[in-house]
XYZ file of N, CA, C and O in Angstrom:
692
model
N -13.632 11.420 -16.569
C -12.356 10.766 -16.798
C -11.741 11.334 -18.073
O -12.377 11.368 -19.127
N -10.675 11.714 -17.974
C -9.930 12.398 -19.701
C -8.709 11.048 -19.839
O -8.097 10.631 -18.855
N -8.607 10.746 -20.610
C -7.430 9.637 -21.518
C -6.488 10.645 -22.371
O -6.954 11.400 -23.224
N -5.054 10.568 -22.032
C -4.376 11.737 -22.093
C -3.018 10.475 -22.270
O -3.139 9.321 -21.859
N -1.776 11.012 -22.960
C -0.483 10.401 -22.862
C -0.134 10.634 -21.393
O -0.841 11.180 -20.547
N 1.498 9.946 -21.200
C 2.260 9.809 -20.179
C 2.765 10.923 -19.897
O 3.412 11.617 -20.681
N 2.476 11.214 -18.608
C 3.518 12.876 -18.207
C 4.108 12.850 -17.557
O 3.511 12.280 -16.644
N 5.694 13.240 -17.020
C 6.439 12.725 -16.144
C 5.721 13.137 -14.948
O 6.165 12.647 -13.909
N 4.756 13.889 -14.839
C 3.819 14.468 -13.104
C 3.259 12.721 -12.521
O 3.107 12.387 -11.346
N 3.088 12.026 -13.505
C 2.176 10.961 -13.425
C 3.029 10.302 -11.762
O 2.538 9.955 -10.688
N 4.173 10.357 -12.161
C 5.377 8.996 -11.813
C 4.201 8.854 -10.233
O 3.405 7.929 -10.397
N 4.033 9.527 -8.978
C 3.647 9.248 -8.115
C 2.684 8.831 -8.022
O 2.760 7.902 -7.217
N 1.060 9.029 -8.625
C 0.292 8.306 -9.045
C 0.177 6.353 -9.295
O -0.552 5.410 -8.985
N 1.580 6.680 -10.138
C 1.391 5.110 -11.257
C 2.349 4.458 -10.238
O 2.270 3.235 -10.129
N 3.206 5.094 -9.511
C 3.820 3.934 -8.616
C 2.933 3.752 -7.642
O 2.942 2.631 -7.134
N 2.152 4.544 -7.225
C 1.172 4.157 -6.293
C 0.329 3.697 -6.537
O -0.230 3.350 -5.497
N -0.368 3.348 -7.619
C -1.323 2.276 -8.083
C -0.671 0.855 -8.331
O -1.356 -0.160 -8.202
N 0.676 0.799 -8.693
C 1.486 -0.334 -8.595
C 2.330 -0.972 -7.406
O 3.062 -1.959 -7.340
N 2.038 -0.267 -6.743
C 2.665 -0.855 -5.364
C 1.043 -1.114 -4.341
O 1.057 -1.775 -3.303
N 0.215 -0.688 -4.702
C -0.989 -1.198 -4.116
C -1.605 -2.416 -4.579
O -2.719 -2.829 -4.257
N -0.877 -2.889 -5.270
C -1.406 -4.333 -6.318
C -0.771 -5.726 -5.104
O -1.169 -6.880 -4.945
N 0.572 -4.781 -4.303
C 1.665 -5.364 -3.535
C 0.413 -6.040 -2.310
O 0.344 -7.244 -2.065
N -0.306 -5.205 -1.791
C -1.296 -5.033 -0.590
C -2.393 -6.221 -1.025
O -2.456 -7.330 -0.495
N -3.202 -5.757 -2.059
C -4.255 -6.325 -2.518
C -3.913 -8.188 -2.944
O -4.657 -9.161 -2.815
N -2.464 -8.089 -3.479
C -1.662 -9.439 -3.690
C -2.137 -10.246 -1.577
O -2.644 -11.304 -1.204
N -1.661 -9.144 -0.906
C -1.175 -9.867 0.660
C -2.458 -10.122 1.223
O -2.446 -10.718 2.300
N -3.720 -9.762 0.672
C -5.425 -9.777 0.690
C -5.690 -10.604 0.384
O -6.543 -11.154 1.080
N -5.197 -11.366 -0.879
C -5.819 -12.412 -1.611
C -6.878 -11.868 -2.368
O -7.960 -12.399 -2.620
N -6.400 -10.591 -2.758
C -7.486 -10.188 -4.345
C -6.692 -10.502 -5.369
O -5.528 -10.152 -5.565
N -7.480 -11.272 -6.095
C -6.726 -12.004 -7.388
C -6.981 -10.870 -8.409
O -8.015 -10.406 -8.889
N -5.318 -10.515 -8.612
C -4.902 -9.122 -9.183
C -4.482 -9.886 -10.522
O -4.149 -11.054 -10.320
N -4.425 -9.386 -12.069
C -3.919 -9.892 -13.514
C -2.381 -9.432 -13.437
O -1.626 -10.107 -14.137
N -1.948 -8.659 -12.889
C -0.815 -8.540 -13.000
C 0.333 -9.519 -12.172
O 0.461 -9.986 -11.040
N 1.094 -9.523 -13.494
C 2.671 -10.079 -12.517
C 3.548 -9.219 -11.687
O 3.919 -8.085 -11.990
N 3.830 -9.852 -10.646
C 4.673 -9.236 -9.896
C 6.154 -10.003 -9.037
O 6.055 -11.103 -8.494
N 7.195 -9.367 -9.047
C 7.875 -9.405 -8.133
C 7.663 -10.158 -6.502
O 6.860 -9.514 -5.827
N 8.035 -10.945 -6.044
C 7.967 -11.656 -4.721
C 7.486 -10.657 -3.946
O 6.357 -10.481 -3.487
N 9.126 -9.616 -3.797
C 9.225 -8.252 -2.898
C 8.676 -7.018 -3.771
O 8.831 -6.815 -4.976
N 8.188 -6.475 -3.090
C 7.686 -5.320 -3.813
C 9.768 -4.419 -4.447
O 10.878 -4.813 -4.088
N 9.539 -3.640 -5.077
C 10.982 -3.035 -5.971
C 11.457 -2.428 -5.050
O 10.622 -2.522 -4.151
N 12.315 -1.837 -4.693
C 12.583 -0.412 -4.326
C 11.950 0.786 -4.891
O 11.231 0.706 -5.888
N 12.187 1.879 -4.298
C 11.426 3.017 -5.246
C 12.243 3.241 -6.326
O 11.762 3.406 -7.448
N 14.349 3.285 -5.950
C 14.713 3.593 -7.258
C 14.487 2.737 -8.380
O 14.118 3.266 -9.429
N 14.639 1.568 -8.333
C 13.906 0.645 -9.538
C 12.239 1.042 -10.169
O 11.865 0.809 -11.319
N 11.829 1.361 -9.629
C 10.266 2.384 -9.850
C 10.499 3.243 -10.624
O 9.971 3.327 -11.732
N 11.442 4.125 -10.098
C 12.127 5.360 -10.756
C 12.376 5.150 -11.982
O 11.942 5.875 -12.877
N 13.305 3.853 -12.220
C 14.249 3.845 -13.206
C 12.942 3.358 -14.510
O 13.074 3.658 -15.696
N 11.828 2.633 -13.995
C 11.123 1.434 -14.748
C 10.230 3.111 -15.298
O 10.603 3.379 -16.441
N 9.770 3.598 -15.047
C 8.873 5.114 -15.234
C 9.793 6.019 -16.140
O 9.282 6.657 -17.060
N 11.429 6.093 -15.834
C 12.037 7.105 -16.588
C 12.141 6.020 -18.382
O 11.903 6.498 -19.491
N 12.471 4.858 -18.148
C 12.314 4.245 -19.544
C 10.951 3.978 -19.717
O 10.721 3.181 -20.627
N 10.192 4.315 -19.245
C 8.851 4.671 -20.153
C 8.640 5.835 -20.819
O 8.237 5.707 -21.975
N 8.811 6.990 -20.386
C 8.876 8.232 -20.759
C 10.253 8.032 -22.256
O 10.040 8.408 -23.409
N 10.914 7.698 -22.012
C 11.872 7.626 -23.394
C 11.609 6.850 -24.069
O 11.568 7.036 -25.285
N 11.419 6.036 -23.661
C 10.315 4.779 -24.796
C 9.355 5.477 -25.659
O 9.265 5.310 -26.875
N 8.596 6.323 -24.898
C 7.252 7.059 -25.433
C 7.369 8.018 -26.168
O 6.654 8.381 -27.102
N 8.681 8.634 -25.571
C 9.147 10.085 -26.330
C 9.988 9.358 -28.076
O 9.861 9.889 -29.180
N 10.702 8.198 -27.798
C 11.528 7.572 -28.781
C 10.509 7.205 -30.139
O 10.894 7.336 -31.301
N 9.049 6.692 -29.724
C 7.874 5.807 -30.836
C 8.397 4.732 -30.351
O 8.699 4.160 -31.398
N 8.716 4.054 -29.529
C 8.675 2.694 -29.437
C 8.022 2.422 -27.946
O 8.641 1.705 -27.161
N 6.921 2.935 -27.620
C 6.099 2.816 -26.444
C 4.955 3.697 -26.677
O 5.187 4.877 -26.940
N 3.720 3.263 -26.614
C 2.737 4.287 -26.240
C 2.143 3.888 -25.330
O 1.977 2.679 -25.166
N 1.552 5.025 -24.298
C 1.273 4.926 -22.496
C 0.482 5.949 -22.833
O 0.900 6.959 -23.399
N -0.948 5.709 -22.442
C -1.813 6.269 -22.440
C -2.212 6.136 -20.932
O -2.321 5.007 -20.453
N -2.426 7.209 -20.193
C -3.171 7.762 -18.882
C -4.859 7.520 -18.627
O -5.527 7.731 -19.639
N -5.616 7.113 -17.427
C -6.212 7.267 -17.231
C -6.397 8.500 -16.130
O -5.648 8.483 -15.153
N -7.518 9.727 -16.281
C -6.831 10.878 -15.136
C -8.613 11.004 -14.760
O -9.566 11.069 -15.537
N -8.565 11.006 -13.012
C -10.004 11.208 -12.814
C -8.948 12.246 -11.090
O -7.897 12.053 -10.479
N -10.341 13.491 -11.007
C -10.020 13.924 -10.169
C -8.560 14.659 -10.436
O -8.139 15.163 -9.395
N -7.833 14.812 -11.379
C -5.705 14.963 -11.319
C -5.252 14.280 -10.659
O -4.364 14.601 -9.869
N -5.820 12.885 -10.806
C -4.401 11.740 -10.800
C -4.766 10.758 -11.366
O -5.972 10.526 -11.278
N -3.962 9.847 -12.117
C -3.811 9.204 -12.976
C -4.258 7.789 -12.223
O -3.510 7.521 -11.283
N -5.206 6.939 -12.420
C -5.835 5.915 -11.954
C -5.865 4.578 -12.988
O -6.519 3.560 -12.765
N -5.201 4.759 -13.903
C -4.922 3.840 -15.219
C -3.901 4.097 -16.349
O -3.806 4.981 -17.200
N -3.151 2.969 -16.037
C -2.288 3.498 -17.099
C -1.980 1.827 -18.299
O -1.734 0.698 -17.873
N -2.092 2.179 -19.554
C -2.695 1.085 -20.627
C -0.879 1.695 -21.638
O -0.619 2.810 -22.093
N -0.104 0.551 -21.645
C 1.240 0.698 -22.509
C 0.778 -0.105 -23.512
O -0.341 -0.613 -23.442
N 1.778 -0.340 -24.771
C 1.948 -0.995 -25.831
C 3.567 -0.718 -26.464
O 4.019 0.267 -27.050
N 4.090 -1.772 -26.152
C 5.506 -1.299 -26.271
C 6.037 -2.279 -28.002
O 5.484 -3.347 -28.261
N 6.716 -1.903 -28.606
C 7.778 -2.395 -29.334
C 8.000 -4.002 -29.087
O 8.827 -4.368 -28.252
N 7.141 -5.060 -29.934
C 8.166 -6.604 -29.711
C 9.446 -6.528 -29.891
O 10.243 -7.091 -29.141
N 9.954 -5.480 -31.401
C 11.134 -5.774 -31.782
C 11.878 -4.210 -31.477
O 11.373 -3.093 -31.359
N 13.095 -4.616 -31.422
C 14.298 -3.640 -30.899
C 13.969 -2.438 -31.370
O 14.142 -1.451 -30.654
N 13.385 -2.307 -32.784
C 13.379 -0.927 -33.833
C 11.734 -1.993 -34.458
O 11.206 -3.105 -34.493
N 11.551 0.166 -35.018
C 10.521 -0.531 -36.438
C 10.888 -1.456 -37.124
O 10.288 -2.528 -37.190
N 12.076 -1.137 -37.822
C 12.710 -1.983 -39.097
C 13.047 -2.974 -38.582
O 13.791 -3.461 -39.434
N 13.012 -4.077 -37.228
C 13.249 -4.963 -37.368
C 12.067 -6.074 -37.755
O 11.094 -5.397 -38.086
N 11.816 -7.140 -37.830
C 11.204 -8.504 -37.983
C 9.978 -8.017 -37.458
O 9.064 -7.382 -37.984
N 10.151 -8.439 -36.331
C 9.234 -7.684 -35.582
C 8.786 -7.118 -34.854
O 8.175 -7.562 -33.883
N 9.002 -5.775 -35.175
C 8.656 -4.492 -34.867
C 7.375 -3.714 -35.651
O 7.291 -2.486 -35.671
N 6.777 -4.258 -36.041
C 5.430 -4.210 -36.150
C 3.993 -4.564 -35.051
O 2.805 -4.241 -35.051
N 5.006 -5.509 -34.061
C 4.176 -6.031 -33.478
C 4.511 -5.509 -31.604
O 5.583 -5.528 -30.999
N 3.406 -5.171 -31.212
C 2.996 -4.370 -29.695
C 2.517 -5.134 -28.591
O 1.639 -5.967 -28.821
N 2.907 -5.004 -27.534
C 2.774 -6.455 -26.488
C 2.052 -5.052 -25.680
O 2.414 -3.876 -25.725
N 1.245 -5.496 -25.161
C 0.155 -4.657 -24.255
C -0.070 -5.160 -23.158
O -0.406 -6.332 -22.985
N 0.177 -3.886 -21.852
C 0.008 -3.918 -20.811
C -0.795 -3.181 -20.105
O -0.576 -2.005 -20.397
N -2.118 -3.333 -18.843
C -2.622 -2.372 -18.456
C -3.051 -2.836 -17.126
O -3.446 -3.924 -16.705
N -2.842 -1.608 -16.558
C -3.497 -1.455 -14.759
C -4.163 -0.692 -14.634
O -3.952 0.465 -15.000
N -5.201 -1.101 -14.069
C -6.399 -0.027 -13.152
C -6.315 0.019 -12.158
O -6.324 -1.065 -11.575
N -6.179 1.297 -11.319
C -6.540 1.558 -9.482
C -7.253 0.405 -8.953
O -8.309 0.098 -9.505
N -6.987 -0.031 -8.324
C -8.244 -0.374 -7.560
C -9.150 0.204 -6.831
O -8.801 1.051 -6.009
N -10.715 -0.203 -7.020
C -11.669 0.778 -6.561
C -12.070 1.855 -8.168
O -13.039 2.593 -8.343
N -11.244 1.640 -8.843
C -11.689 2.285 -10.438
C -12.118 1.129 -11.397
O -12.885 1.285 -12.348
N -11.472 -0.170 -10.999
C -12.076 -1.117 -11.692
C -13.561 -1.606 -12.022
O -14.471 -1.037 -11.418
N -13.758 -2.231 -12.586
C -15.361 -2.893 -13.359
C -15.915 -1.285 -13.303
O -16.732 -1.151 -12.392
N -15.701 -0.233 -13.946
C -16.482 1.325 -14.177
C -16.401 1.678 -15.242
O -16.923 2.715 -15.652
N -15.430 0.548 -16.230
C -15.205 0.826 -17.884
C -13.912 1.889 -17.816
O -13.826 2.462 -18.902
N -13.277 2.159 -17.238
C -11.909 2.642 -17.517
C -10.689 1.913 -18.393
O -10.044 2.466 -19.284
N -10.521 0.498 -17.913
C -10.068 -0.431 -18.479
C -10.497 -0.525 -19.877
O -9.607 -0.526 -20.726
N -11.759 -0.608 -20.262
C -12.202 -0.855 -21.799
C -12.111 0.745 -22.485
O -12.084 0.935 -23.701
N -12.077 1.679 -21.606
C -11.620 3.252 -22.289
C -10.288 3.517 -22.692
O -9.987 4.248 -23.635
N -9.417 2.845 -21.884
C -8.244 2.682 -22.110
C -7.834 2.136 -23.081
O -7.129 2.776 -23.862
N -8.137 0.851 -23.317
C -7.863 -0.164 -23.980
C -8.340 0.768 -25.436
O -7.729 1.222 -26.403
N -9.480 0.757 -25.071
C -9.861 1.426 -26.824
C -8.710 2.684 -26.898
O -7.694 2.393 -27.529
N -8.749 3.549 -26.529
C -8.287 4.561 -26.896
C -6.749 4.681 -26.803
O -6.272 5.793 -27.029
N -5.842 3.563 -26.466
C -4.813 3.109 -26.904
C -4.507 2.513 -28.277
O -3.652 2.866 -29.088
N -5.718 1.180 -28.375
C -5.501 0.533 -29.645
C -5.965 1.467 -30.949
O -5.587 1.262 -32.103
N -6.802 2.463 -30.554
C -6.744 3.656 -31.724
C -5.042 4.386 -31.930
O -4.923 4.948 -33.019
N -4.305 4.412 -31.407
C -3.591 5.221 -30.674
C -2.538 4.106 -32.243
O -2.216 4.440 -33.383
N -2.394 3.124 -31.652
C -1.489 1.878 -32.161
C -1.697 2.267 -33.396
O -0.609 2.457 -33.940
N -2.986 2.571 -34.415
C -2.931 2.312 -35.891
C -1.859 3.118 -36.562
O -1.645 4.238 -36.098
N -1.135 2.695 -37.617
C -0.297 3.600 -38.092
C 1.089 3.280 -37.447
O 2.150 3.693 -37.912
N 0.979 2.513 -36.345
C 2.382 2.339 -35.246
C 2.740 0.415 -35.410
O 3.761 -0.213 -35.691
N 1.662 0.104 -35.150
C 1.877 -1.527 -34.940
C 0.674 -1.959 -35.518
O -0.361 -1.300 -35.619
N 0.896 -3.208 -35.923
C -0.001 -3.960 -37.046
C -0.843 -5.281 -36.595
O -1.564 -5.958 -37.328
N -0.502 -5.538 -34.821
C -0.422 -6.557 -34.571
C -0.434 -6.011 -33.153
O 0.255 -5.011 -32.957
N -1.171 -6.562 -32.058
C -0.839 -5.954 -30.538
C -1.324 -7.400 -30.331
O -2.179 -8.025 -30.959
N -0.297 -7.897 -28.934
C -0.643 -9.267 -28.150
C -0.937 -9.115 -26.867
O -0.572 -7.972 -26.591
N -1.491 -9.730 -25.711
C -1.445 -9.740 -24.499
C -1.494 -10.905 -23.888
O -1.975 -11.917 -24.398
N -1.062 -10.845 -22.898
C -1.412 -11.460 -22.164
C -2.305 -11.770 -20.906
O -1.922 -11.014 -20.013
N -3.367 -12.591 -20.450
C -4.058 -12.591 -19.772
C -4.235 -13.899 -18.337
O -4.139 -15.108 -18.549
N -4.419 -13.472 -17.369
C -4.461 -14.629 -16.110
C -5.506 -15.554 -16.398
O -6.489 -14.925 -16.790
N -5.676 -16.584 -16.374
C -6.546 -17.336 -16.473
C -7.595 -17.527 -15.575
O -8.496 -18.332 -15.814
N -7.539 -16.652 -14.259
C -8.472 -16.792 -13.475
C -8.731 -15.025 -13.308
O -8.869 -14.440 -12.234
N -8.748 -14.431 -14.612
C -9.088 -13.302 -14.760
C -10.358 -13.166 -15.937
O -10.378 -12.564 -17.011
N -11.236 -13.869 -15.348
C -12.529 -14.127 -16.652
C -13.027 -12.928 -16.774
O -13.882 -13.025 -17.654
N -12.978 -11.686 -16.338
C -13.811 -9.973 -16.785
C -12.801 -9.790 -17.946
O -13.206 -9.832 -19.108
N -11.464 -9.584 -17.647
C -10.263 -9.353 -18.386
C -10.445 -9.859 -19.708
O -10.578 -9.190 -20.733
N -10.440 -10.883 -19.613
C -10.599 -12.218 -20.649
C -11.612 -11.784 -21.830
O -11.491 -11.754 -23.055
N -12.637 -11.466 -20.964
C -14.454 -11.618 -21.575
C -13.907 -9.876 -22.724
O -14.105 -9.798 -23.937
N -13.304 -8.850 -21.934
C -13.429 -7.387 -21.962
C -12.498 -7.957 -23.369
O -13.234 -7.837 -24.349
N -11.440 -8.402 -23.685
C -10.025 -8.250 -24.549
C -11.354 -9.021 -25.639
O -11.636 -8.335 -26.621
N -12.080 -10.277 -25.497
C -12.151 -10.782 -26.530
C -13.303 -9.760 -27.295
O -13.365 -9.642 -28.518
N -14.291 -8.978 -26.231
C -15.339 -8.148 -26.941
C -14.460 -7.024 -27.743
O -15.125 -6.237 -28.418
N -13.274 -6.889 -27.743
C -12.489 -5.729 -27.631
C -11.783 -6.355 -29.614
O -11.098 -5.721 -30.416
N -12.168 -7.288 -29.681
C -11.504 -8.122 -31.004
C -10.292 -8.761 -30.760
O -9.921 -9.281 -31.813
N -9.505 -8.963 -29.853
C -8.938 -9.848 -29.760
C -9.081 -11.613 -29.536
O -9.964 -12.064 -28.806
N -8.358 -12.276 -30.070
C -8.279 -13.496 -30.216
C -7.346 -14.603 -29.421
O -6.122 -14.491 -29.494
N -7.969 -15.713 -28.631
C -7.138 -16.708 -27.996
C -6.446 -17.242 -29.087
O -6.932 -17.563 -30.171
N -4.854 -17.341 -28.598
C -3.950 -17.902 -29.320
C -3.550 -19.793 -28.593
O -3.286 -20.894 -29.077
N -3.721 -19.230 -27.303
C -3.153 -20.733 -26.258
C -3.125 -20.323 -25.035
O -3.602 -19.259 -24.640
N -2.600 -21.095 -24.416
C -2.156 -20.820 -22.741
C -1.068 -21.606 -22.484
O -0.779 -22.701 -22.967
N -0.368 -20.797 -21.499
C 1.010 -21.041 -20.908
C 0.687 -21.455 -19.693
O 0.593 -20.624 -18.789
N 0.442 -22.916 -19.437
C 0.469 -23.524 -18.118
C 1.355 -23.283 -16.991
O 2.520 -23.590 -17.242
N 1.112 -22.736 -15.604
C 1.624 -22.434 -14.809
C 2.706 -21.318 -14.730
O 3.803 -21.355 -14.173
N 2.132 -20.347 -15.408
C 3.470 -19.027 -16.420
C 3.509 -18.041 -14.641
O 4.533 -17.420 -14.355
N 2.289 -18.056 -13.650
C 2.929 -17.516 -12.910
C 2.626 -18.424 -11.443
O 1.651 -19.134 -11.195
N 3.763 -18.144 -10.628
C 3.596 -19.259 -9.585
C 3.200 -17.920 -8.085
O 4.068 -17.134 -7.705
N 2.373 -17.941 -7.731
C 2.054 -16.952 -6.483
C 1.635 -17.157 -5.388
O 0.486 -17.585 -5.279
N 2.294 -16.960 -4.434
C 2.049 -17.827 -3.088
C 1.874 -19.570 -3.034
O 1.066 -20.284 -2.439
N 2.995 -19.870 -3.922
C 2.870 -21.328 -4.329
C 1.768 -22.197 -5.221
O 1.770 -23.357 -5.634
N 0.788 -21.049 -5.328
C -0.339 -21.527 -6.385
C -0.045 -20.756 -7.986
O 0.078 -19.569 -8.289
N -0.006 -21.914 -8.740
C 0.255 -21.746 -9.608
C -1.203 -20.702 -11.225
O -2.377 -20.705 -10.853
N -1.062 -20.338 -11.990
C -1.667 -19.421 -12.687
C -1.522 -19.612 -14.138
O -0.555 -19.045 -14.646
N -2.104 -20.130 -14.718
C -1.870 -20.429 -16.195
C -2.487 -19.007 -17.135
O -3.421 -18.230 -16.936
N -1.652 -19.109 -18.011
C -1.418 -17.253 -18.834
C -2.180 -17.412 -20.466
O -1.582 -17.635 -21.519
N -3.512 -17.239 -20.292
C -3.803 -17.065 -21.784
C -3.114 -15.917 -22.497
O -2.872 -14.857 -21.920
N -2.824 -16.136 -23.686
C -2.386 -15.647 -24.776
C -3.391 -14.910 -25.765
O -4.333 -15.569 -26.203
N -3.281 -13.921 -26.044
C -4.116 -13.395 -27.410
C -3.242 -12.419 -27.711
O -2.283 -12.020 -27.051
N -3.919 -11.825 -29.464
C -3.738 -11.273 -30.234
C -4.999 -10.282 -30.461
O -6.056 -10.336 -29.833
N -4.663 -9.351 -31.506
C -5.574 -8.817 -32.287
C -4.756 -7.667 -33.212
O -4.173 -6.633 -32.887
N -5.038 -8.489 -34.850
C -4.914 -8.058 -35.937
C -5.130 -6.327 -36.003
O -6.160 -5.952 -35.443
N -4.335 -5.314 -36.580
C -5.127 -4.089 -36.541
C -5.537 -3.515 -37.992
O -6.205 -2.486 -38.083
């Protein structure tokens, strides 16, 4: 596995690991990510991938790749809370990450994760996430990882009418 930045080659890869979350959702594999009712269109895909790449290229996003085989099977962001550095807060990085499925529980996720939040020092002072509450690996992985429960957001996502309460954490850098 190599951990590498965002390359625009990725885009087919990462929409295809994100639109398979769509499938695994219609399975009843309890996936951490939020999603959309309907899966996007592709141009909304398009558009959500081209402001990552300028985000990343700008310093106010870092997207770190997971690549096994030449294609990208994980991809771990940390974007900007605030508009700019110089604002309030813009010190502080809200973190997002997906694994393939079928790449999961193999430690990609915790390779990622690390080698992003190395990535952060020098950038953000402060990274938050968010986590599903009926995502206890997730949970267990962020807190060995030094992050800290802040609270939970009761019923933050509603999916197939069952509702999902959203732990909260942090971790200081």
């Amino acid at each position: 596995m190599i951990l590498r930045d965002i390359r625009p080659g990725d885009y087919d890869d990462l929409s295809e690991n994100y639109y398979a979350c769509y499938q695994e959702r219609a399975e009843g594999v309890s996936i951490g990510v939020p999603l959309e009712h309907e899966p996007p269109p592709p141009e909304i895909e398009v558009a959500w991938f081209q402001g990552v790449l300028r985000a990343a290229a700008a310093g106010s996003l870092l997207a770190v790749v997971a690549e096994e085989d030449g294609h990208a099977i994980g991809l771990c962001t940390v974007e900007r809370a605030g508009p700019s550095p110089n604002s309030e807060t813009g010190h502080v990085g809200v973190l997002g990450i997906l694994v393939r499925r079928g790449h999961r529980g193999r430690g990609v996720g915790r390779a990622l994760m690390e080698a992003t939040l190395e990535r952060c020092r020098g950038t953000f002072e402060v990274v938050r996430l968010g986590v599903f509450s009926t995502n206890e690996g997730a949970h267990r992985l962020y807190l060995r990882l030094g992050f800290q429960d802040l609270g939970t957001i009761p019923k933050a996502v509603k999916r197939n009418g069952e509702y999902i309460d959203e732990k909260l954490m942090v971790r200081i850098l």
